[in-house]
């Protein structure tokens, strides 16, 4: 095997499984081709020790064996091998399988490098989930939430705020069932133990058959935005409460202003009857009566404004006698007429629907 591979690849040959393990630890290889029937430490034992080493567990291994049949291949692959070849095999087949495995390894490393470069470049929280979301495979928390470098099955309690867990899981089940994008704003436990808000979005990664193999997601820290939204809601509630109290005050003020109008109207009527022969007094009483009517109308308008703002009244537009309006205006300024040399009135034509 060493001779066949040396023509196309650079490698190191050893005599048994223990030497192979030492060689791998000394210099990390791109691929290990190991015979199951190695002396001192067989291929399966070598593979078990290799996979138990955190720094070497992802080194690709191809097992060679004289044991044919599906059961032997399943045993080899289940033990953690990346490929399994049954002896005898041709030189062409061996070279093709080794070349293909090295190419896959190269592509995987390039993808991992791109992924880690993306993780380093982005400010987003990046995470990977198993197909059914039972296991979190990786999470880079960006000092927003805690990192997860090893597979974690307790991620829900670790990251998600208790009151939001049912809602989050309902959205996850919906995404799994439809194989569609998962996206949701929810609360999380931050690195310092406080509660924060995140907008999380994950897409399903599918194989050629359309089955989801994993979920890749990104999450943004939206805690500040949620706090701003909450402050705006509280501000709106405060303004609404202030507006309500203003309307209540206007209603009370209009009521209090109306109370003295009745005595004034009664007094003007009494003066009118008492001073019937006094022309100047009758003129003054007439002004008082008209101003009482005007004041009453203003108070009613004030009450109407209060009802309108509370949605309890509708405006009904109707024609008015412009001459009467002008007369009332002139009467209002009559005490100052000595200082007024002229009056100017401007009217703007409006359509009936205006």
mmCIF file of C-alpha atoms in Angstrom:
data_model
loop_
_atom_site.group_PDB
_atom_site.id
_atom_site.type_symbol
_atom_site.label_atom_id
_atom_site.label_comp_id
_atom_site.label_asym_id
_atom_site.label_seq_id
_atom_site.Cartn_x
_atom_site.Cartn_y
_atom_site.Cartn_z
ATOM 1 C CA UNK A 1 0.000 0.000 0.000
ATOM 2 C CA UNK A 2 2.833 2.353 0.880
ATOM 3 C CA UNK A 3 4.478 1.640 -2.459
ATOM 4 C CA UNK A 4 1.247 2.199 -4.426
ATOM 5 C CA UNK A 5 0.520 5.521 -2.722
ATOM 6 C CA UNK A 6 4.084 6.872 -2.834
ATOM 7 C CA UNK A 7 3.856 7.460 -6.573
ATOM 8 C CA UNK A 8 1.108 10.094 -6.120
ATOM 9 C CA UNK A 9 1.182 11.149 -2.485
ATOM 10 C CA UNK A 10 3.665 12.083 0.215
ATOM 11 C CA UNK A 11 3.266 9.958 3.327
ATOM 12 C CA UNK A 12 4.858 8.098 6.230
ATOM 13 C CA UNK A 13 4.617 4.364 6.755
ATOM 14 C CA UNK A 14 4.681 2.672 10.183
ATOM 15 C CA UNK A 15 4.572 -0.926 11.371
ATOM 16 C CA UNK A 16 1.751 -1.032 13.942
ATOM 17 C CA UNK A 17 -1.144 0.894 15.469
ATOM 18 C CA UNK A 18 0.834 2.435 18.333
ATOM 19 C CA UNK A 19 3.437 3.835 15.951
ATOM 20 C CA UNK A 20 0.624 5.157 13.783
ATOM 21 C CA UNK A 21 -0.921 6.943 16.758
ATOM 22 C CA UNK A 22 2.452 8.484 17.705
ATOM 23 C CA UNK A 23 3.011 9.611 14.096
ATOM 24 C CA UNK A 24 -0.404 11.296 13.931
ATOM 25 C CA UNK A 25 0.182 13.121 17.213
ATOM 26 C CA UNK A 26 3.633 14.211 16.066
ATOM 27 C CA UNK A 27 2.475 15.619 12.727
ATOM 28 C CA UNK A 28 -1.170 15.976 11.798
ATOM 29 C CA UNK A 29 -1.832 14.225 8.444
ATOM 30 C CA UNK A 30 -4.434 14.981 5.777
ATOM 31 C CA UNK A 31 -5.504 11.309 5.752
ATOM 32 C CA UNK A 32 -4.715 8.100 7.637
ATOM 33 C CA UNK A 33 -4.897 4.771 5.759
ATOM 34 C CA UNK A 34 -4.890 1.984 8.361
ATOM 35 C CA UNK A 35 -5.304 -1.786 8.243
ATOM 36 C CA UNK A 36 -7.749 -3.224 10.732
ATOM 37 C CA UNK A 37 -5.358 -6.153 11.462
ATOM 38 C CA UNK A 38 -2.366 -4.049 12.616
ATOM 39 C CA UNK A 39 -0.177 -5.583 15.360
ATOM 40 C CA UNK A 40 -0.041 -4.279 18.980
ATOM 41 C CA UNK A 41 -2.992 -1.940 18.360
ATOM 42 C CA UNK A 42 -5.494 -2.893 15.682
ATOM 43 C CA UNK A 43 -7.262 -0.481 13.371
ATOM 44 C CA UNK A 44 -10.441 -0.220 15.422
ATOM 45 C CA UNK A 45 -8.482 0.379 18.649
ATOM 46 C CA UNK A 46 -6.350 2.985 16.880
ATOM 47 C CA UNK A 47 -9.475 4.714 15.598
ATOM 48 C CA UNK A 48 -11.091 4.740 19.054
ATOM 49 C CA UNK A 49 -8.049 6.387 20.644
ATOM 50 C CA UNK A 50 -7.769 8.866 17.785
ATOM 51 C CA UNK A 51 -11.407 9.941 18.081
ATOM 52 C CA UNK A 52 -11.058 10.354 21.846
ATOM 53 C CA UNK A 53 -8.291 12.925 21.332
ATOM 54 C CA UNK A 54 -9.940 16.337 21.015
ATOM 55 C CA UNK A 55 -7.182 17.697 18.794
ATOM 56 C CA UNK A 56 -7.168 14.681 16.445
ATOM 57 C CA UNK A 57 -10.792 13.577 16.393
ATOM 58 C CA UNK A 58 -11.513 15.142 12.991
ATOM 59 C CA UNK A 59 -8.525 13.545 11.151
ATOM 60 C CA UNK A 60 -9.965 11.519 8.218
ATOM 61 C CA UNK A 61 -9.328 7.742 8.463
ATOM 62 C CA UNK A 62 -9.691 5.075 5.774
ATOM 63 C CA UNK A 63 -9.771 1.478 7.041
ATOM 64 C CA UNK A 64 -8.539 -1.497 5.006
ATOM 65 C CA UNK A 65 -9.826 -4.973 5.808
ATOM 66 C CA UNK A 66 -10.047 -8.476 4.383
ATOM 67 C CA UNK A 67 -13.494 -8.817 5.928
ATOM 68 C CA UNK A 68 -16.079 -8.367 3.241
ATOM 69 C CA UNK A 69 -19.801 -7.906 3.552
ATOM 70 C CA UNK A 70 -22.133 -5.167 4.644
ATOM 71 C CA UNK A 71 -21.852 -5.980 8.354
ATOM 72 C CA UNK A 72 -18.066 -5.488 8.379
ATOM 73 C CA UNK A 73 -18.351 -2.170 6.535
ATOM 74 C CA UNK A 74 -21.055 -0.933 8.887
ATOM 75 C CA UNK A 75 -18.921 -1.871 11.877
ATOM 76 C CA UNK A 76 -15.952 0.035 10.466
ATOM 77 C CA UNK A 77 -17.974 3.148 9.626
ATOM 78 C CA UNK A 78 -19.809 3.068 12.946
ATOM 79 C CA UNK A 79 -16.481 3.058 14.745
ATOM 80 C CA UNK A 80 -15.744 6.476 13.240
ATOM 81 C CA UNK A 81 -14.000 5.664 9.954
ATOM 82 C CA UNK A 82 -14.562 8.006 7.029
ATOM 83 C CA UNK A 83 -14.127 5.251 4.423
ATOM 84 C CA UNK A 84 -13.782 1.462 4.291
ATOM 85 C CA UNK A 85 -12.102 -0.676 1.613
ATOM 86 C CA UNK A 86 -12.240 -4.440 1.332
ATOM 87 C CA UNK A 87 -9.186 -6.407 0.166
ATOM 88 C CA UNK A 88 -8.267 -7.287 -2.460
ATOM 89 C CA UNK A 89 -8.504 -4.074 -4.426
ATOM 90 C CA UNK A 90 -6.739 -2.731 -7.478
ATOM 91 C CA UNK A 91 -4.100 -0.006 -7.423
ATOM 92 C CA UNK A 92 -6.388 2.184 -9.512
ATOM 93 C CA UNK A 93 -9.262 1.792 -7.034
ATOM 94 C CA UNK A 94 -7.012 2.579 -4.060
ATOM 95 C CA UNK A 95 -5.563 5.678 -5.695
ATOM 96 C CA UNK A 96 -9.019 6.862 -6.743
ATOM 97 C CA UNK A 97 -10.502 6.384 -3.264
ATOM 98 C CA UNK A 98 -7.582 8.056 -1.509
ATOM 99 C CA UNK A 99 -7.586 10.937 -4.003
ATOM 100 C CA UNK A 100 -11.336 11.436 -3.595
ATOM 101 C CA UNK A 101 -11.065 11.355 0.197
ATOM 102 C CA UNK A 102 -8.242 13.923 0.185
ATOM 103 C CA UNK A 103 -10.258 16.180 -2.126
ATOM 104 C CA UNK A 104 -13.260 15.968 0.202
ATOM 105 C CA UNK A 105 -11.000 16.759 3.129
ATOM 106 C CA UNK A 106 -9.574 19.770 1.284
ATOM 107 C CA UNK A 107 -13.058 21.066 0.412
ATOM 108 C CA UNK A 108 -14.261 20.574 3.965
ATOM 109 C CA UNK A 109 -11.319 22.503 5.377
ATOM 110 C CA UNK A 110 -11.822 25.313 2.884
ATOM 111 C CA UNK A 111 -15.473 25.510 3.871
ATOM 112 C CA UNK A 112 -14.532 25.504 7.546
ATOM 113 C CA UNK A 113 -12.009 28.274 6.907
ATOM 114 C CA UNK A 114 -14.649 30.313 5.084
ATOM 115 C CA UNK A 115 -17.112 29.688 7.871
ATOM 116 C CA UNK A 116 -14.660 30.758 10.577
ATOM 117 C CA UNK A 117 -13.665 33.788 8.494
ATOM 118 C CA UNK A 118 -17.315 34.751 8.224
ATOM 119 C CA UNK A 119 -17.790 34.231 11.961
ATOM 120 C CA UNK A 120 -14.771 36.428 12.657
ATOM 121 C CA UNK A 121 -15.904 39.146 10.259
ATOM 122 C CA UNK A 122 -19.505 39.441 11.351
ATOM 123 C CA UNK A 123 -20.779 41.025 14.546
ATOM 124 C CA UNK A 124 -23.749 38.660 14.602
ATOM 125 C CA UNK A 125 -24.172 35.675 16.890
ATOM 126 C CA UNK A 126 -23.610 32.558 14.736
ATOM 127 C CA UNK A 127 -24.962 29.109 15.579
ATOM 128 C CA UNK A 128 -25.485 25.623 14.151
ATOM 129 C CA UNK A 129 -28.262 23.237 15.186
ATOM 130 C CA UNK A 130 -28.978 19.550 14.550
ATOM 131 C CA UNK A 131 -31.822 18.691 12.127
ATOM 132 C CA UNK A 132 -34.387 18.367 14.955
ATOM 133 C CA UNK A 133 -32.888 21.208 17.063
ATOM 134 C CA UNK A 134 -32.282 18.797 19.935
ATOM 135 C CA UNK A 135 -28.573 19.638 19.891
ATOM 136 C CA UNK A 136 -26.715 22.895 19.496
ATOM 137 C CA UNK A 137 -23.515 22.055 17.642
ATOM 138 C CA UNK A 138 -21.831 25.445 17.784
ATOM 139 C CA UNK A 139 -22.471 29.020 18.897
ATOM 140 C CA UNK A 140 -20.295 32.115 18.825
ATOM 141 C CA UNK A 141 -21.886 34.522 21.270
ATOM 142 C CA UNK A 142 -19.927 37.741 20.570
ATOM 143 C CA UNK A 143 -19.945 38.654 24.285
ATOM 144 C CA UNK A 144 -23.728 38.928 24.014
ATOM 145 C CA UNK A 145 -24.480 35.361 25.063
ATOM 146 C CA UNK A 146 -22.132 32.563 26.143
ATOM 147 C CA UNK A 147 -20.191 30.575 23.524
ATOM 148 C CA UNK A 148 -20.840 26.900 22.788
ATOM 149 C CA UNK A 149 -17.887 25.058 21.222
ATOM 150 C CA UNK A 150 -19.040 21.486 21.941
ATOM 151 C CA UNK A 151 -22.424 19.891 21.171
ATOM 152 C CA UNK A 152 -24.961 20.949 23.785
ATOM 153 C CA UNK A 153 -28.400 19.452 24.441
ATOM 154 C CA UNK A 154 -29.331 21.863 27.254
ATOM 155 C CA UNK A 155 -29.172 24.977 25.075
ATOM 156 C CA UNK A 156 -32.834 25.854 25.643
ATOM 157 C CA UNK A 157 -32.431 26.364 29.387
ATOM 158 C CA UNK A 158 -28.963 27.843 28.934
ATOM 159 C CA UNK A 159 -29.947 30.578 26.493
ATOM 160 C CA UNK A 160 -33.712 31.104 26.249
ATOM 161 C CA UNK A 161 -35.619 33.119 28.864
ATOM 162 C CA UNK A 162 -38.058 30.742 30.650
ATOM 163 C CA UNK A 163 -41.228 32.670 29.770
ATOM 164 C CA UNK A 164 -40.306 32.556 26.046
ATOM 165 C CA UNK A 165 -39.331 28.885 25.782
ATOM 166 C CA UNK A 166 -42.762 27.547 24.776
ATOM 167 C CA UNK A 167 -43.170 30.197 22.082
ATOM 168 C CA UNK A 168 -39.651 29.598 20.743
ATOM 169 C CA UNK A 169 -40.170 25.830 20.574
ATOM 170 C CA UNK A 170 -43.529 26.272 18.823
ATOM 171 C CA UNK A 171 -41.851 28.366 16.108
ATOM 172 C CA UNK A 172 -39.028 25.812 15.825
ATOM 173 C CA UNK A 173 -41.486 22.918 15.380
ATOM 174 C CA UNK A 174 -43.268 24.915 12.684
ATOM 175 C CA UNK A 175 -39.978 25.526 10.842
ATOM 176 C CA UNK A 176 -38.982 21.847 11.117
ATOM 177 C CA UNK A 177 -42.344 20.666 9.835
ATOM 178 C CA UNK A 178 -42.322 23.014 6.840
ATOM 179 C CA UNK A 179 -38.512 22.933 6.311
ATOM 180 C CA UNK A 180 -38.684 26.713 6.105
ATOM 181 C CA UNK A 181 -36.760 29.617 7.638
ATOM 182 C CA UNK A 182 -37.013 30.067 11.398
ATOM 183 C CA UNK A 183 -37.159 33.685 12.546
ATOM 184 C CA UNK A 184 -38.292 35.187 15.818
ATOM 185 C CA UNK A 185 -37.616 37.970 18.317
ATOM 186 C CA UNK A 186 -37.353 36.616 21.851
ATOM 187 C CA UNK A 187 -35.571 37.109 25.150
ATOM 188 C CA UNK A 188 -32.276 35.417 26.043
ATOM 189 C CA UNK A 189 -29.887 35.113 28.962
ATOM 190 C CA UNK A 190 -26.903 37.376 28.336
ATOM 191 C CA UNK A 191 -23.302 36.702 29.346
ATOM 192 C CA UNK A 192 -23.679 38.784 32.509
ATOM 193 C CA UNK A 193 -26.860 36.930 33.501
ATOM 194 C CA UNK A 194 -29.259 39.736 32.635
ATOM 195 C CA UNK A 195 -32.132 39.437 30.177
ATOM 196 C CA UNK A 196 -31.635 40.665 26.627
ATOM 197 C CA UNK A 197 -33.551 40.593 23.348
ATOM 198 C CA UNK A 198 -32.426 38.962 20.109
ATOM 199 C CA UNK A 199 -33.710 38.635 16.578
ATOM 200 C CA UNK A 200 -32.821 35.088 15.529
ATOM 201 C CA UNK A 201 -33.008 33.673 11.995
ATOM 202 C CA UNK A 202 -31.952 30.181 10.868
ATOM 203 C CA UNK A 203 -32.095 28.459 7.486
ATOM 204 C CA UNK A 204 -32.262 24.692 6.882
ATOM 205 C CA UNK A 205 -29.306 23.028 5.118
ATOM 206 C CA UNK A 206 -30.630 20.215 2.929
ATOM 207 C CA UNK A 207 -28.991 17.265 1.181
ATOM 208 C CA UNK A 208 -29.632 16.143 -2.400
ATOM 209 C CA UNK A 209 -32.801 14.314 -1.276
ATOM 210 C CA UNK A 210 -34.237 17.429 0.372
ATOM 211 C CA UNK A 211 -33.681 16.205 3.924
ATOM 212 C CA UNK A 212 -32.492 18.754 6.478
ATOM 213 C CA UNK A 213 -28.977 17.911 7.667
ATOM 214 C CA UNK A 214 -28.525 20.909 9.961
ATOM 215 C CA UNK A 215 -29.660 24.479 10.607
ATOM 216 C CA UNK A 216 -27.397 27.484 10.225
ATOM 217 C CA UNK A 217 -28.446 30.646 12.009
ATOM 218 C CA UNK A 218 -27.518 34.180 12.979
ATOM 219 C CA UNK A 219 -28.867 36.309 15.812
ATOM 220 C CA UNK A 220 -28.713 40.070 16.419
ATOM 221 C CA UNK A 221 -28.686 41.918 19.710
ATOM 222 C CA UNK A 222 -31.832 44.070 19.622
ATOM 223 C CA UNK A 223 -31.957 44.795 23.362
ATOM 224 C CA UNK A 224 -31.424 48.531 22.900
ATOM 225 C CA UNK A 225 -34.108 48.768 20.221
ATOM 226 C CA UNK A 226 -36.616 46.888 22.383
ATOM 227 C CA UNK A 227 -35.817 49.190 25.311
ATOM 228 C CA UNK A 228 -36.391 52.205 23.057
ATOM 229 C CA UNK A 229 -39.699 50.775 21.852
ATOM 230 C CA UNK A 230 -40.758 50.159 25.456
ATOM 231 C CA UNK A 231 -39.829 53.723 26.413
ATOM 232 C CA UNK A 232 -41.858 55.061 23.468
ATOM 233 C CA UNK A 233 -44.862 52.968 24.494
ATOM 234 C CA UNK A 234 -44.621 54.285 28.035
ATOM 235 C CA UNK A 235 -44.306 57.830 26.678
ATOM 236 C CA UNK A 236 -47.380 57.362 24.499
ATOM 237 C CA UNK A 237 -49.308 56.002 27.464
ATOM 238 C CA UNK A 238 -48.230 59.005 29.559
ATOM 239 C CA UNK A 239 -49.277 61.430 26.811
ATOM 240 C CA UNK A 240 -52.591 59.633 26.408
ATOM 241 C CA UNK A 241 -53.190 59.870 30.142
ATOM 242 C CA UNK A 242 -52.277 63.583 30.126
ATOM 243 C CA UNK A 243 -54.639 64.173 27.197
ATOM 244 C CA UNK A 244 -57.438 62.377 29.030
ATOM 245 C CA UNK A 245 -56.880 64.500 32.145
ATOM 246 C CA UNK A 246 -56.835 67.640 29.949
ATOM 247 C CA UNK A 247 -60.228 66.709 28.504
ATOM 248 C CA UNK A 248 -61.579 66.101 31.993
ATOM 249 C CA UNK A 249 -60.285 69.529 33.063
ATOM 250 C CA UNK A 250 -61.909 71.248 30.064
ATOM 251 C CA UNK A 251 -65.218 69.596 30.851
ATOM 252 C CA UNK A 252 -64.987 70.678 34.495
ATOM 253 C CA UNK A 253 -63.927 74.220 33.505
ATOM 254 C CA UNK A 254 -66.848 74.579 31.093
ATOM 255 C CA UNK A 255 -69.224 73.405 33.792
ATOM 256 C CA UNK A 256 -67.794 75.878 36.322
ATOM 257 C CA UNK A 257 -67.974 78.756 33.805
ATOM 258 C CA UNK A 258 -71.591 78.005 33.025
ATOM 259 C CA UNK A 259 -72.688 78.349 36.678
ATOM 260 C CA UNK A 260 -72.323 82.183 36.966
ATOM 261 C CA UNK A 261 -73.981 82.838 33.606
ATOM 262 C CA UNK A 262 -77.480 82.122 34.866
ATOM 263 C CA UNK A 263 -77.321 84.739 37.677
ATOM 264 C CA UNK A 264 -75.884 87.304 35.239
ATOM 265 C CA UNK A 265 -78.692 86.626 32.743
ATOM 266 C CA UNK A 266 -81.285 86.924 35.536
ATOM 267 C CA UNK A 267 -79.725 90.167 36.792
ATOM 268 C CA UNK A 268 -79.718 91.693 33.289
ATOM 269 C CA UNK A 269 -83.371 90.775 32.844
ATOM 270 C CA UNK A 270 -84.212 92.394 36.210
ATOM 271 C CA UNK A 271 -82.313 95.558 35.266
ATOM 272 C CA UNK A 272 -84.128 95.668 31.929
ATOM 273 C CA UNK A 273 -87.499 95.648 33.659
ATOM 274 C CA UNK A 274 -86.451 98.046 36.420
ATOM 275 C CA UNK A 275 -84.894 100.662 34.146
ATOM 276 C CA UNK A 276 -87.384 100.566 31.312
ATOM 277 C CA UNK A 277 -87.403 104.373 30.924
ATOM 278 C CA UNK A 278 -83.636 104.772 30.886
ATOM 279 C CA UNK A 279 -82.433 104.508 27.264
ATOM 280 C CA UNK A 280 -78.755 104.343 28.108
ATOM 281 C CA UNK A 281 -79.409 101.666 30.740
ATOM 282 C CA UNK A 282 -81.449 99.613 28.250
ATOM 283 C CA UNK A 283 -78.570 99.806 25.766
ATOM 284 C CA UNK A 284 -76.114 98.588 28.413
ATOM 285 C CA UNK A 285 -78.501 95.797 29.488
ATOM 286 C CA UNK A 286 -78.842 94.727 25.859
ATOM 287 C CA UNK A 287 -75.073 94.451 25.578
ATOM 288 C CA UNK A 288 -74.982 92.367 28.769
ATOM 289 C CA UNK A 289 -77.676 90.013 27.472
ATOM 290 C CA UNK A 290 -75.970 89.516 24.137
ATOM 291 C CA UNK A 291 -72.618 88.917 25.785
ATOM 292 C CA UNK A 292 -74.200 86.372 28.120
ATOM 293 C CA UNK A 293 -75.539 84.567 25.052
ATOM 294 C CA UNK A 294 -72.095 84.776 23.452
ATOM 295 C CA UNK A 295 -70.434 83.529 26.625
ATOM 296 C CA UNK A 296 -72.896 80.671 26.839
ATOM 297 C CA UNK A 297 -72.096 79.733 23.256
ATOM 298 C CA UNK A 298 -68.362 79.812 24.008
ATOM 299 C CA UNK A 299 -68.850 77.579 27.040
ATOM 300 C CA UNK A 300 -70.923 75.208 24.927
ATOM 301 C CA UNK A 301 -68.141 75.224 22.326
ATOM 302 C CA UNK A 302 -65.644 74.407 25.045
ATOM 303 C CA UNK A 303 -67.783 71.479 26.123
ATOM 304 C CA UNK A 304 -68.083 70.395 22.503
ATOM 305 C CA UNK A 305 -64.287 70.454 22.105
ATOM 306 C CA UNK A 306 -63.995 68.169 25.117
ATOM 307 C CA UNK A 307 -66.611 65.803 23.686
ATOM 308 C CA UNK A 308 -64.995 65.854 20.230
ATOM 309 C CA UNK A 309 -61.556 64.898 21.576
ATOM 310 C CA UNK A 310 -63.204 62.020 23.422
ATOM 311 C CA UNK A 311 -65.029 60.957 20.260
ATOM 312 C CA UNK A 312 -68.427 61.619 21.821
ATOM 313 C CA UNK A 313 -69.718 64.221 19.346
ATOM 314 C CA UNK A 314 -69.806 64.858 15.620
ATOM 315 C CA UNK A 315 -69.512 68.295 13.998
ATOM 316 C CA UNK A 316 -72.525 69.369 11.931
ATOM 317 C CA UNK A 317 -71.735 72.201 9.547
ATOM 318 C CA UNK A 318 -74.498 74.643 8.593
ATOM 319 C CA UNK A 319 -74.832 78.126 7.045
ATOM 320 C CA UNK A 320 -74.534 81.154 9.344
ATOM 321 C CA UNK A 321 -75.774 84.744 9.051
ATOM 322 C CA UNK A 322 -72.537 86.595 8.342
ATOM 323 C CA UNK A 323 -74.158 89.946 9.101
ATOM 324 C CA UNK A 324 -75.056 88.748 12.603
ATOM 325 C CA UNK A 325 -71.508 87.487 13.131
ATOM 326 C CA UNK A 326 -70.078 90.854 12.067
ATOM 327 C CA UNK A 327 -72.524 92.707 14.319
ATOM 328 C CA UNK A 328 -71.505 90.590 17.304
ATOM 329 C CA UNK A 329 -67.838 91.224 16.540
ATOM 330 C CA UNK A 330 -68.364 94.982 16.325
ATOM 331 C CA UNK A 331 -70.305 94.982 19.544
ATOM 332 C CA UNK A 332 -67.456 93.151 21.266
ATOM 333 C CA UNK A 333 -64.980 95.862 20.302
ATOM 334 C CA UNK A 334 -67.440 98.750 20.779
ATOM 335 C CA UNK A 335 -65.786 99.962 24.019
ATOM 336 C CA UNK A 336 -62.603 100.548 22.006
ATOM 337 C CA UNK A 337 -64.268 102.027 18.917
ATOM 338 C CA UNK A 338 -62.825 105.494 19.570
ATOM 339 C CA UNK A 339 -59.367 104.080 18.832
ATOM 340 C CA UNK A 340 -60.498 102.099 15.768
ATOM 341 C CA UNK A 341 -60.519 103.999 12.468
ATOM 342 C CA UNK A 342 -61.572 101.188 10.155
ATOM 343 C CA UNK A 343 -62.584 97.533 10.001
ATOM 344 C CA UNK A 344 -61.520 95.100 7.294
ATOM 345 C CA UNK A 345 -63.197 91.743 6.672
ATOM 346 C CA UNK A 346 -61.804 89.102 4.321
ATOM 347 C CA UNK A 347 -63.942 86.154 3.210
ATOM 348 C CA UNK A 348 -62.752 83.045 1.405
ATOM 349 C CA UNK A 349 -65.237 81.097 -0.682
ATOM 350 C CA UNK A 350 -65.444 77.389 0.187
ATOM 351 C CA UNK A 351 -67.352 74.538 -1.369
ATOM 352 C CA UNK A 352 -70.252 73.065 0.584
ATOM 353 C CA UNK A 353 -68.333 69.843 1.267
ATOM 354 C CA UNK A 354 -65.451 71.767 2.829
#
